[in-house]
Coordinates of C-alpha atoms in Angstrom, one line a residue:
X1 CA -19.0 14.2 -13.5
X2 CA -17.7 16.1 -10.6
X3 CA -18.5 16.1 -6.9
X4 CA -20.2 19.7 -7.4
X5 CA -23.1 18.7 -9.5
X6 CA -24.1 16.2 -6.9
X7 CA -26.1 18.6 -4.5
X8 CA -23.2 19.2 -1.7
X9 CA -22.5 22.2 0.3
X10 CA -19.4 24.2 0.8
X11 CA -17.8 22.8 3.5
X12 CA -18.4 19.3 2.3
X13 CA -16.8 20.1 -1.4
X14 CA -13.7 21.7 0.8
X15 CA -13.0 18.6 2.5
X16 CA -13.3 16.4 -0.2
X17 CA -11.0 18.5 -2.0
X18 CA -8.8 18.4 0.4
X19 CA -8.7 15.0 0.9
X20 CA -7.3 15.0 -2.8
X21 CA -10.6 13.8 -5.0
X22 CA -12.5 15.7 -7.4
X23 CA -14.6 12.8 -9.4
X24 CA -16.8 10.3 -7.8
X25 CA -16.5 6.7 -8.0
X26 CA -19.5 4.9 -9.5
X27 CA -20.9 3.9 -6.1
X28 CA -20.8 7.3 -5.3
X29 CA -22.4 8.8 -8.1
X30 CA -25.6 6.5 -8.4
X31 CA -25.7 6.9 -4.1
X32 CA -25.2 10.4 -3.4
X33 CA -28.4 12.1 -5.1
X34 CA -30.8 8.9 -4.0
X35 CA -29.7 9.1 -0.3
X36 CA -29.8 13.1 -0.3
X37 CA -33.5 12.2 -1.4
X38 CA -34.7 10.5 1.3
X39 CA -34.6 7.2 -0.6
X40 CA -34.1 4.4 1.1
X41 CA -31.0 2.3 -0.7
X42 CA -29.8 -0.9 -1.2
X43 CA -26.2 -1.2 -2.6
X44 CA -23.9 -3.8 -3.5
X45 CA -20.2 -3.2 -3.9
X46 CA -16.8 -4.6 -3.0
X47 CA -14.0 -2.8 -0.7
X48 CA -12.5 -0.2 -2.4
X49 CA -14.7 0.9 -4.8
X50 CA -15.2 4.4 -2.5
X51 CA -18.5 2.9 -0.8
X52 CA -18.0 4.4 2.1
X53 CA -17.9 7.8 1.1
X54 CA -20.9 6.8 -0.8
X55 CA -23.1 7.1 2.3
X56 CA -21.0 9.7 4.3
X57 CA -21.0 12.4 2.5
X58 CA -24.7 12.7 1.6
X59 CA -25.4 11.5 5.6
X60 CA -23.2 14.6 6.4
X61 CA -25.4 17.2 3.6
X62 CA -29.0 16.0 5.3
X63 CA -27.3 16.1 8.8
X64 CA -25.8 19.8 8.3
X65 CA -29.4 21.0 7.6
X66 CA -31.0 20.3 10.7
X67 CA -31.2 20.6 14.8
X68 CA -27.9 18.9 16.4
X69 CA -27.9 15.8 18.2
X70 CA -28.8 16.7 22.1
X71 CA -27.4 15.1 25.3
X72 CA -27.1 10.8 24.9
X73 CA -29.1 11.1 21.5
X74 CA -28.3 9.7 18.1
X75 CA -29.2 11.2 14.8
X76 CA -27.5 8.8 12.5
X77 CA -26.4 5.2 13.3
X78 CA -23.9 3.4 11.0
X79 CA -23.6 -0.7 12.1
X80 CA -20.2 -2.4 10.9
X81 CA -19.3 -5.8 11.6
X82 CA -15.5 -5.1 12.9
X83 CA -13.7 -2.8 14.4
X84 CA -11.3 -2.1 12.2
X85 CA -14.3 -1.2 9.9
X86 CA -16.2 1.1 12.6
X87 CA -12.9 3.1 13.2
X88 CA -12.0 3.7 9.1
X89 CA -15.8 5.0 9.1
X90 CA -15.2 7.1 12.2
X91 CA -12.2 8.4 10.4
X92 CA -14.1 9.2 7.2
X93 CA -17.0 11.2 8.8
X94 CA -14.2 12.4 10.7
X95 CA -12.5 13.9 7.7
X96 CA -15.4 15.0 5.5
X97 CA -16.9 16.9 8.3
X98 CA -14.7 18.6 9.3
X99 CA -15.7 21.5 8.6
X100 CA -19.4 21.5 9.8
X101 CA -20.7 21.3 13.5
X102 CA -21.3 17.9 13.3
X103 CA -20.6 15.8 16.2
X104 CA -19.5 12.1 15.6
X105 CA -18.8 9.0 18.0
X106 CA -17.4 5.4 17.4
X107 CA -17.9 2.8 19.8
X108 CA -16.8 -1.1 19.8
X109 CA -15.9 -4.0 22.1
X110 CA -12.5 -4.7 23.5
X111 CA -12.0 -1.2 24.9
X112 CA -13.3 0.1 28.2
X113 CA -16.9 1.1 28.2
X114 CA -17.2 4.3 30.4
X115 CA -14.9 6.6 27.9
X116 CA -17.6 5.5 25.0
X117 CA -20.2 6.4 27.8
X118 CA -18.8 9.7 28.7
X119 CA -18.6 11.1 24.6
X120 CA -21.9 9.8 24.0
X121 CA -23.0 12.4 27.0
X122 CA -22.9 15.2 24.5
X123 CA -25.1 13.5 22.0
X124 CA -24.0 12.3 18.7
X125 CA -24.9 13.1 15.2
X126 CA -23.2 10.0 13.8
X127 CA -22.4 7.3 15.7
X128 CA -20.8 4.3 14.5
X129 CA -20.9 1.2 15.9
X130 CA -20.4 -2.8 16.2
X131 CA -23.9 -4.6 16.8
X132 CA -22.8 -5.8 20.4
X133 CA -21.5 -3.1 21.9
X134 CA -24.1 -0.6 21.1
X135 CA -26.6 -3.2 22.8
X136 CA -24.5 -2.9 26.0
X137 CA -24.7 0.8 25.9
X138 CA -28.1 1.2 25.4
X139 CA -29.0 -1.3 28.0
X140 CA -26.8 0.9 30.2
X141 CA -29.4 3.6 29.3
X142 CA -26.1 5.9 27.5
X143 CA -28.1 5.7 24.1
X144 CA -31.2 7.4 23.4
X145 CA -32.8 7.1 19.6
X146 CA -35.8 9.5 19.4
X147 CA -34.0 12.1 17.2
X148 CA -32.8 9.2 14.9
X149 CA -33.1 9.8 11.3
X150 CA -30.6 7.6 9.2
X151 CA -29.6 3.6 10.0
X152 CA -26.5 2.4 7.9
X153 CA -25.7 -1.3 7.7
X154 CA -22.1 -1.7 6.3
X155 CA -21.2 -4.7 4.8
X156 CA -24.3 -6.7 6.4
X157 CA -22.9 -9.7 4.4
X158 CA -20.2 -9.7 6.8
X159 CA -22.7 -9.7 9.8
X160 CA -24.7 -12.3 8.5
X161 CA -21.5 -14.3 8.0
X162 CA -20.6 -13.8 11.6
X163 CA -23.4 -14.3 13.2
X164 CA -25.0 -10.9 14.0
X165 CA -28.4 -11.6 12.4
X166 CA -30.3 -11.5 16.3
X167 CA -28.3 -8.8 17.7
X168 CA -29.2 -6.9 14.3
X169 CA -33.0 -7.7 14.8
X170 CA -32.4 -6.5 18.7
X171 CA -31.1 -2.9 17.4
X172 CA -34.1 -2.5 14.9
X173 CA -36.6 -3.0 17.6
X174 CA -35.4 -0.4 19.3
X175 CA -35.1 1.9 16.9
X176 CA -38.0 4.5 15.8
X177 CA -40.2 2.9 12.6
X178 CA -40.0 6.5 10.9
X179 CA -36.0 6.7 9.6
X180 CA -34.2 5.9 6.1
X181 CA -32.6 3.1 5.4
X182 CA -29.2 2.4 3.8
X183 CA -28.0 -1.0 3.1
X184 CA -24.1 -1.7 1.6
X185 CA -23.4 -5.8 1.0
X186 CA -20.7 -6.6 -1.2
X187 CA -23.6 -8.7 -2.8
X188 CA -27.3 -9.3 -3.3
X189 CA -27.4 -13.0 -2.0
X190 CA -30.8 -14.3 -0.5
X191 CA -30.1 -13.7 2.3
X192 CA -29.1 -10.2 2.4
X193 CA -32.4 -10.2 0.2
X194 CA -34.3 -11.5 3.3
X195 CA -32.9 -9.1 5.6
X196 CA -33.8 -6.4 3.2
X197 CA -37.0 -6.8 3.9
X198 CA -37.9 -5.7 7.6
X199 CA -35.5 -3.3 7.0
X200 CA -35.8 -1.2 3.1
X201 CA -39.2 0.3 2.0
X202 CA -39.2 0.3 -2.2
X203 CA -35.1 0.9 -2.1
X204 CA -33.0 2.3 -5.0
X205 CA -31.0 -0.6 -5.8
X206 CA -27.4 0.1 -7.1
X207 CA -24.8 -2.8 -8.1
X208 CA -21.4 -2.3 -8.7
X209 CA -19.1 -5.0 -8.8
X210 CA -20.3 -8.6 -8.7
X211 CA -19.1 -10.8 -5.7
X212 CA -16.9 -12.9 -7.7
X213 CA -15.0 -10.0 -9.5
X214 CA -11.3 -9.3 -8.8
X215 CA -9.9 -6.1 -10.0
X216 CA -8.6 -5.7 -13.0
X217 CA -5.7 -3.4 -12.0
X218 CA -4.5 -6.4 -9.5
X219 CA -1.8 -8.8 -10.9
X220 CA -2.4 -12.3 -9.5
X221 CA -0.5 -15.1 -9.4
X222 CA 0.8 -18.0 -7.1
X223 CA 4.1 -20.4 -6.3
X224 CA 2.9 -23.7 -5.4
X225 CA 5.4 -24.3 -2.9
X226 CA 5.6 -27.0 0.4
X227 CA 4.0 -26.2 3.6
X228 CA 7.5 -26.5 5.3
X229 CA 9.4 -23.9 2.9
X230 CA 6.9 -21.1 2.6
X231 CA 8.1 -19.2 5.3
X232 CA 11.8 -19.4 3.3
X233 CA 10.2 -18.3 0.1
X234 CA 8.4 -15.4 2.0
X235 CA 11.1 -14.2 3.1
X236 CA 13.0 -14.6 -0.1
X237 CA 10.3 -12.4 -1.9
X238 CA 10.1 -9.8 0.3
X239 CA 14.1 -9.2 0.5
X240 CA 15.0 -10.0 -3.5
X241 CA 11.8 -7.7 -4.5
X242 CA 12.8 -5.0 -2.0
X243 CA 9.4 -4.8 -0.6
X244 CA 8.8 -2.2 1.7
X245 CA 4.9 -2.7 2.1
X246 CA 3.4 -5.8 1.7
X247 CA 0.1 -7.3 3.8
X248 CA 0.0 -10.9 4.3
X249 CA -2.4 -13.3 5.7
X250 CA -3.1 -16.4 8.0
X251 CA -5.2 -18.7 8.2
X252 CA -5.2 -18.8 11.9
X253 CA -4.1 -16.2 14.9
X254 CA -1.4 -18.5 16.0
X255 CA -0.2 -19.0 12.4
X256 CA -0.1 -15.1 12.5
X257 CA 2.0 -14.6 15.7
X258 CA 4.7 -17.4 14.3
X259 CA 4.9 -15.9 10.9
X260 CA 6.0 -12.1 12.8
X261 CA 8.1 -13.9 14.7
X262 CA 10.5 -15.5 11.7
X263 CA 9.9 -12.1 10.1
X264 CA 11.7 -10.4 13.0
X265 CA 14.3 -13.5 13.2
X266 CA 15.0 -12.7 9.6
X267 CA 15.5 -8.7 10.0
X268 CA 12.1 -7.7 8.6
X269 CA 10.0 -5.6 10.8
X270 CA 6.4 -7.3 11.0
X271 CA 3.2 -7.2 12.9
X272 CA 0.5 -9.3 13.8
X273 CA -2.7 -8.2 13.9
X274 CA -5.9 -10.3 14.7
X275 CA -8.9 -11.1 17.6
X276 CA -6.7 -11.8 20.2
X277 CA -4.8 -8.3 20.3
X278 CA -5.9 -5.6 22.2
X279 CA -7.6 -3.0 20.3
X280 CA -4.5 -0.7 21.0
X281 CA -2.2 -3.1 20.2
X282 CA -4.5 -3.4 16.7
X283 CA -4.3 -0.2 16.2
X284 CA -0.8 0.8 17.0
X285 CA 0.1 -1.8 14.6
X286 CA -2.1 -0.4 11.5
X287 CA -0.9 3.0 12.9
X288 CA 3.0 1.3 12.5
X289 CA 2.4 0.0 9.2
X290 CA 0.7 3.0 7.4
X291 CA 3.7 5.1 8.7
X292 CA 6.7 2.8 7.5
X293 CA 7.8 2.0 11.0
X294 CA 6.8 -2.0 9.9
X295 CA 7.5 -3.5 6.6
X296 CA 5.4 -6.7 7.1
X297 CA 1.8 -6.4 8.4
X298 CA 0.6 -10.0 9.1
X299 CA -2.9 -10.2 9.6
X300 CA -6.3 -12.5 10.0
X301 CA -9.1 -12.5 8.0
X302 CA -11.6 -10.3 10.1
X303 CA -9.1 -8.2 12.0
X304 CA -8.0 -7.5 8.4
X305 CA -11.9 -6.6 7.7
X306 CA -12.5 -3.0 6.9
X307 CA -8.6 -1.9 6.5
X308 CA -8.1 1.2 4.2
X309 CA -4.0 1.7 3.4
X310 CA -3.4 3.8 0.1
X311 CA -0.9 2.7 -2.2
X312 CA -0.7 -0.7 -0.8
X313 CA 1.8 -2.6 -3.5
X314 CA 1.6 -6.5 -2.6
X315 CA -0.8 -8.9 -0.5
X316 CA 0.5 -12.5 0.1
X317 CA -1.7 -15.4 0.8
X318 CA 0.4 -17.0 3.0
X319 CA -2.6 -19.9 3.6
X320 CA -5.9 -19.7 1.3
X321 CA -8.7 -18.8 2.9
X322 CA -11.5 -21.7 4.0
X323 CA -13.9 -19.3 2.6
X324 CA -13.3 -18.5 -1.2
X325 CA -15.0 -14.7 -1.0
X326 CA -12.5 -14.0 1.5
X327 CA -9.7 -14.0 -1.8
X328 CA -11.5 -11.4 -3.0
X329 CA -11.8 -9.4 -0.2
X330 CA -8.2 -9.9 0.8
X331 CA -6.4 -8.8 -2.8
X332 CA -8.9 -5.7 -2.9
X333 CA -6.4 -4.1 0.0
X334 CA -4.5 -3.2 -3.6
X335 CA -4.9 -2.1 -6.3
X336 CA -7.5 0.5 -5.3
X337 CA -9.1 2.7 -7.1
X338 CA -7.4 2.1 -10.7
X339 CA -4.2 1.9 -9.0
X340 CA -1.6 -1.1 -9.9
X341 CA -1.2 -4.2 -7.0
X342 CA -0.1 -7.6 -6.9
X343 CA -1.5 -10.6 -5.2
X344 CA 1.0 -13.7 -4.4
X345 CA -0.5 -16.7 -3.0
X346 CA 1.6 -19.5 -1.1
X347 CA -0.2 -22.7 -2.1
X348 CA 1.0 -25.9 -0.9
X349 CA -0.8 -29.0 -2.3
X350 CA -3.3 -29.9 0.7
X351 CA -4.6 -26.1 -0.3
X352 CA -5.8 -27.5 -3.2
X353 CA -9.7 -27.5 -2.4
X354 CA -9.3 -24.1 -1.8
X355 CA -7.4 -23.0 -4.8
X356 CA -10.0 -25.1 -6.6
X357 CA -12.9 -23.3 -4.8
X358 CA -11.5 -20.0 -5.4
X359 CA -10.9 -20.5 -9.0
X360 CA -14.2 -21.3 -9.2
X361 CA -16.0 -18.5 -7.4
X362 CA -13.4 -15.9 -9.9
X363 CA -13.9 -17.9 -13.1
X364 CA -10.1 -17.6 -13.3
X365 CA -7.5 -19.8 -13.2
X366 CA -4.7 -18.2 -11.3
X367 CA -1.1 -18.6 -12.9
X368 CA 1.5 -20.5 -11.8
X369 CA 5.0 -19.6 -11.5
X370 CA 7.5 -22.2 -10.0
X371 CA 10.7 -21.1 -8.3
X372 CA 13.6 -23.4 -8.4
X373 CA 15.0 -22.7 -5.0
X374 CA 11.7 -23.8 -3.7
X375 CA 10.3 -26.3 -6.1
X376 CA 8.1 -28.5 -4.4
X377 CA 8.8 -32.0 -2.9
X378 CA 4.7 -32.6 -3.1
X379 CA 3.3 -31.2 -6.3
X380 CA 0.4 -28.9 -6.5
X381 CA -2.2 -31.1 -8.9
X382 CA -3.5 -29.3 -11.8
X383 CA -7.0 -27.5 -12.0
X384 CA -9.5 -27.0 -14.5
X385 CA -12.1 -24.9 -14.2
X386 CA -15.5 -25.5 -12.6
X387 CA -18.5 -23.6 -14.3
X388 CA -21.1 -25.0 -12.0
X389 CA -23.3 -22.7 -10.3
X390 CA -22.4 -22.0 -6.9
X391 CA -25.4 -22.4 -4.3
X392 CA -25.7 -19.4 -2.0
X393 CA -23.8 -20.0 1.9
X394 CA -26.3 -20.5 4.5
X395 CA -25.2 -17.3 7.0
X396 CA -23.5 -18.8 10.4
X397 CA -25.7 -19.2 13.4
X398 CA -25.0 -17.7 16.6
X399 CA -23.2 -20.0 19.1
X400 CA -26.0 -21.0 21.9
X401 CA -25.5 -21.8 25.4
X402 CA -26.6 -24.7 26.7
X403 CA -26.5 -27.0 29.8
X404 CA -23.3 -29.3 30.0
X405 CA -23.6 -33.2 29.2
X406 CA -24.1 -35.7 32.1
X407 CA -21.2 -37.2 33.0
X408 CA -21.7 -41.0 31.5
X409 CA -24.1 -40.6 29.1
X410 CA -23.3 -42.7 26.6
X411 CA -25.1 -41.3 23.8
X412 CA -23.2 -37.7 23.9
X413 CA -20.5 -39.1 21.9
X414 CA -18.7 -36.4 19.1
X415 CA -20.2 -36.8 15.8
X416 CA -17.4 -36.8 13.0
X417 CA -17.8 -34.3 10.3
X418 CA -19.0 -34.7 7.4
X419 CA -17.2 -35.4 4.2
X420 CA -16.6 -32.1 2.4
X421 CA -18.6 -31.8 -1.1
X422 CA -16.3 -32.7 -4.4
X423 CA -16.0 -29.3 -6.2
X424 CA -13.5 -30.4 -8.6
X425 CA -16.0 -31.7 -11.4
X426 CA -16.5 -29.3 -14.2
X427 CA -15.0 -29.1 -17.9
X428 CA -12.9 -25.8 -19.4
X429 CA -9.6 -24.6 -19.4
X430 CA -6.9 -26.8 -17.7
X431 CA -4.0 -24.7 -16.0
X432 CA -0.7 -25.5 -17.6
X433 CA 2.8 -25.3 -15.1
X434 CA 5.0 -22.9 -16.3
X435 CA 8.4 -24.4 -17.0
X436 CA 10.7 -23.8 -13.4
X437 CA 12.7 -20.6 -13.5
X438 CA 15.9 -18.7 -11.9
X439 CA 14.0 -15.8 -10.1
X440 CA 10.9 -15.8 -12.3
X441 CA 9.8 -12.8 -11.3
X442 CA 8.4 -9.3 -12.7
X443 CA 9.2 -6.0 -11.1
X444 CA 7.3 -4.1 -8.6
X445 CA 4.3 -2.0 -10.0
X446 CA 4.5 1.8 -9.6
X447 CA 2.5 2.6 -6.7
X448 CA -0.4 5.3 -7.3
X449 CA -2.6 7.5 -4.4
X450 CA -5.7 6.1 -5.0
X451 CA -8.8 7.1 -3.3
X452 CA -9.6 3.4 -1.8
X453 CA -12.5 2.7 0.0
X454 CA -13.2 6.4 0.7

């Protein structure tokens, strides 16, 4: 199938060609003609699999055919969780539009508020947002929704996850009842399910990739390795395999900071990118990396959120994430789109919970590869794989305020946390070591365009 037999004008068949594609993704495919109907969708698909273009380009075919957006007003609203995420939509409306009178905005925290004002004085036919941001502008009366037509949730598992549920409920009350709804989540879970439904009348329901499924075009594998010598072996991989574009992640922002700062000792050009940055600083960095001017972008989990970088060949776990969907999100940066990646994780033997929890979540039992420079002082334990059913995540609650303890009360004493649940029981396949190795390595995968998240 090709993007002309989905029902899209001129101008918007220019700029995807343009942009270099001329077949749609799945995603695409099964979204395009139910959103150009008027259908209300719910859609479930991972980071990379083209979702975003999924909802731009028919949200740009139904905008094209009627009255533009008028002073403060908003015709389409797209919600994202980041703003990483909210700036790689902007750039993709940006792109596929740009050849229609369409007028789009993007607006986030951690910026100054009167620019974001100012644009949205000239109306906006797609605005893209993050939830608490938008709240302040409308409160500031700079947002207007009577000629709204379309509301977009991007990855609302993400939300959920990070607490956004209220300001979510906040922006539907204030938005008109008549509008169609589209809903991406990298999964159906419960309580996407719930949120669903004050928010999707009788959606088309589309499912792409399930929430435990790694690509196949991703090689994966890890070096159990100590805590104290990963940095060493980092460094070592990056210099022996010639990298010259690799994304790595922290656990923490301070871990981030002191991993770009032995990069730089060492000679490599890094990065840092996470919550604590200024959004410029964010974005010069992304804007450093993408053009070669780094080698090393070292990054946190939801600064890392919604980042689009074609023809990315390696992503390093430095630490495992807490959260064992998080692996999947974080080796879907490669890889995209058919194209060939590889995933390296650093695991040191207090990781192995994680590893354990991961494993479980893929069905997969990553392989090992020891390195005899860096064979480790405190071995990684074996695994076997857990077939247990994993019971959905509760999503986080937001943080409340409330009134600070009396001095000498006793009874406000810290409560220890609780033990954490054994997720090692389970019978199947056992991973075997491989045997230790001189460079065990395999040469760098060629690296393709691909069309990523598009």
């Amino acid at each position: 199938m090709s993007f002309t037999k989905l029902g899209l004008s001129a101008p918007i068949l220019k700029a995807i060609e343009e942009q270099g594609y001329t077949e749609p993704s799945p995603i695409q495919a099964q979204a395009i003609p139910a959103v150009l109907e008027g259908q209300d969708v719910m859609a479930a698909a991972q980071t990379g699999t083209g979702k975003t273009a999924g909802f731009t380009l028919p949200l740009l075919e139904k905008l094209s055919a009627g009255p533009l957006a008028k002073s403060n007003q908003v015709r389409a609203l797209v919600l994202t969780p980041t703003r990483e995420l909210a700036a790689q939509v902007a750039e993709s409306v940006k792109n596929y539009g740009q050849h229609l009178p369409l007028k789009s905005t993007v607006v986030f925290g951690g910026v100054k508020i009167n620019p974001q004002m100012m644009a949205l004085r000239r109306g906006a036919d797609v605005l893209i947002a993050t939830p608490g941001r938008l709240l302040d502008l409308y409160n500031q009366k700079a947002l207007k929704f009577d000629q709204l037509e379309v509301l977009i949730l991007d990855e609302a598992d993400r939300m959920l996850d990070m607490g956004f549920i209220h300001d979510i409920k906040k922006v539907l009350a204030i938005l008109p009842k008549k509008r169609q709804n589209l809903l991406f989540s990298a999964t159906f879970s419960p309580e996407i399910r719930d949120l669903a439904k004050g928010l999707v009348n009788n959606p088309v329901e589309i499912s792409v990739t399930p929430r435990n499924a790694t690509a196949k075009s991703v090689e994966q594998w890890l070096h159990p390795v100590d805590k104290k010598q990963k940095i060493d072996l980092l460094i070592d991989l990056i210099a022996d395999g010639q990298w010259q574009q690799a994304l790595v992640f922290s656990r923490t922002k301070h871990g981030a900071n002191k991993i770009t700062k032995q990069l730089e000792a060492a000679g490599i050009r890094a990065s840092a990118i996470h919550g604590n940055k200024s959004q410029g600083a964010r974005t010069r960095a992304l804007a450093d990396f993408k053009e070669g001017r780094i080698r090393i972008l070292v990054a946190t989990d939801i600064a890392a959120r919604g980042i689009d970088i074609e023809e990315l060949p390696h992503v390093v776990n430095f630490d495992l994430p807490d959260v064992a969907e998080d692996y999947v999100h974080r080796i879907g940066r490669t890889g995209r789109a058919n194209a060939t990646g590889q995933a390296i994780s650093l695991v040191s033997a207090d990781e192995l919970d994680q590893l354990k929890a991961i494993e479980r979540l893929t069905q997969k039992l990553i392989e090992r590869r020891y390195m005899d420079d860096f064979f480790p002082t405190h071995m990684l334990p074996d695994t076997t794989l857990d077939t247990r059913p994993i019971k959905p995540k509760k999503p986080k609650k937001p943080k409340v305020n409330r009134a600070p303890a009396k001095q000498g009360n006793s009874n406000n004493k810290a409560k220890k946390p609780a033990p954490k649940a054994d997720v090692t029981q389970g019978q199947g396949l056992r991973s075997k070591p491989l045997a230790p190795a001189r460079r065990n390595r395999k040469p760098n995968g060629g690296a393709q365009k691909t069309s990523g998240d598009q």
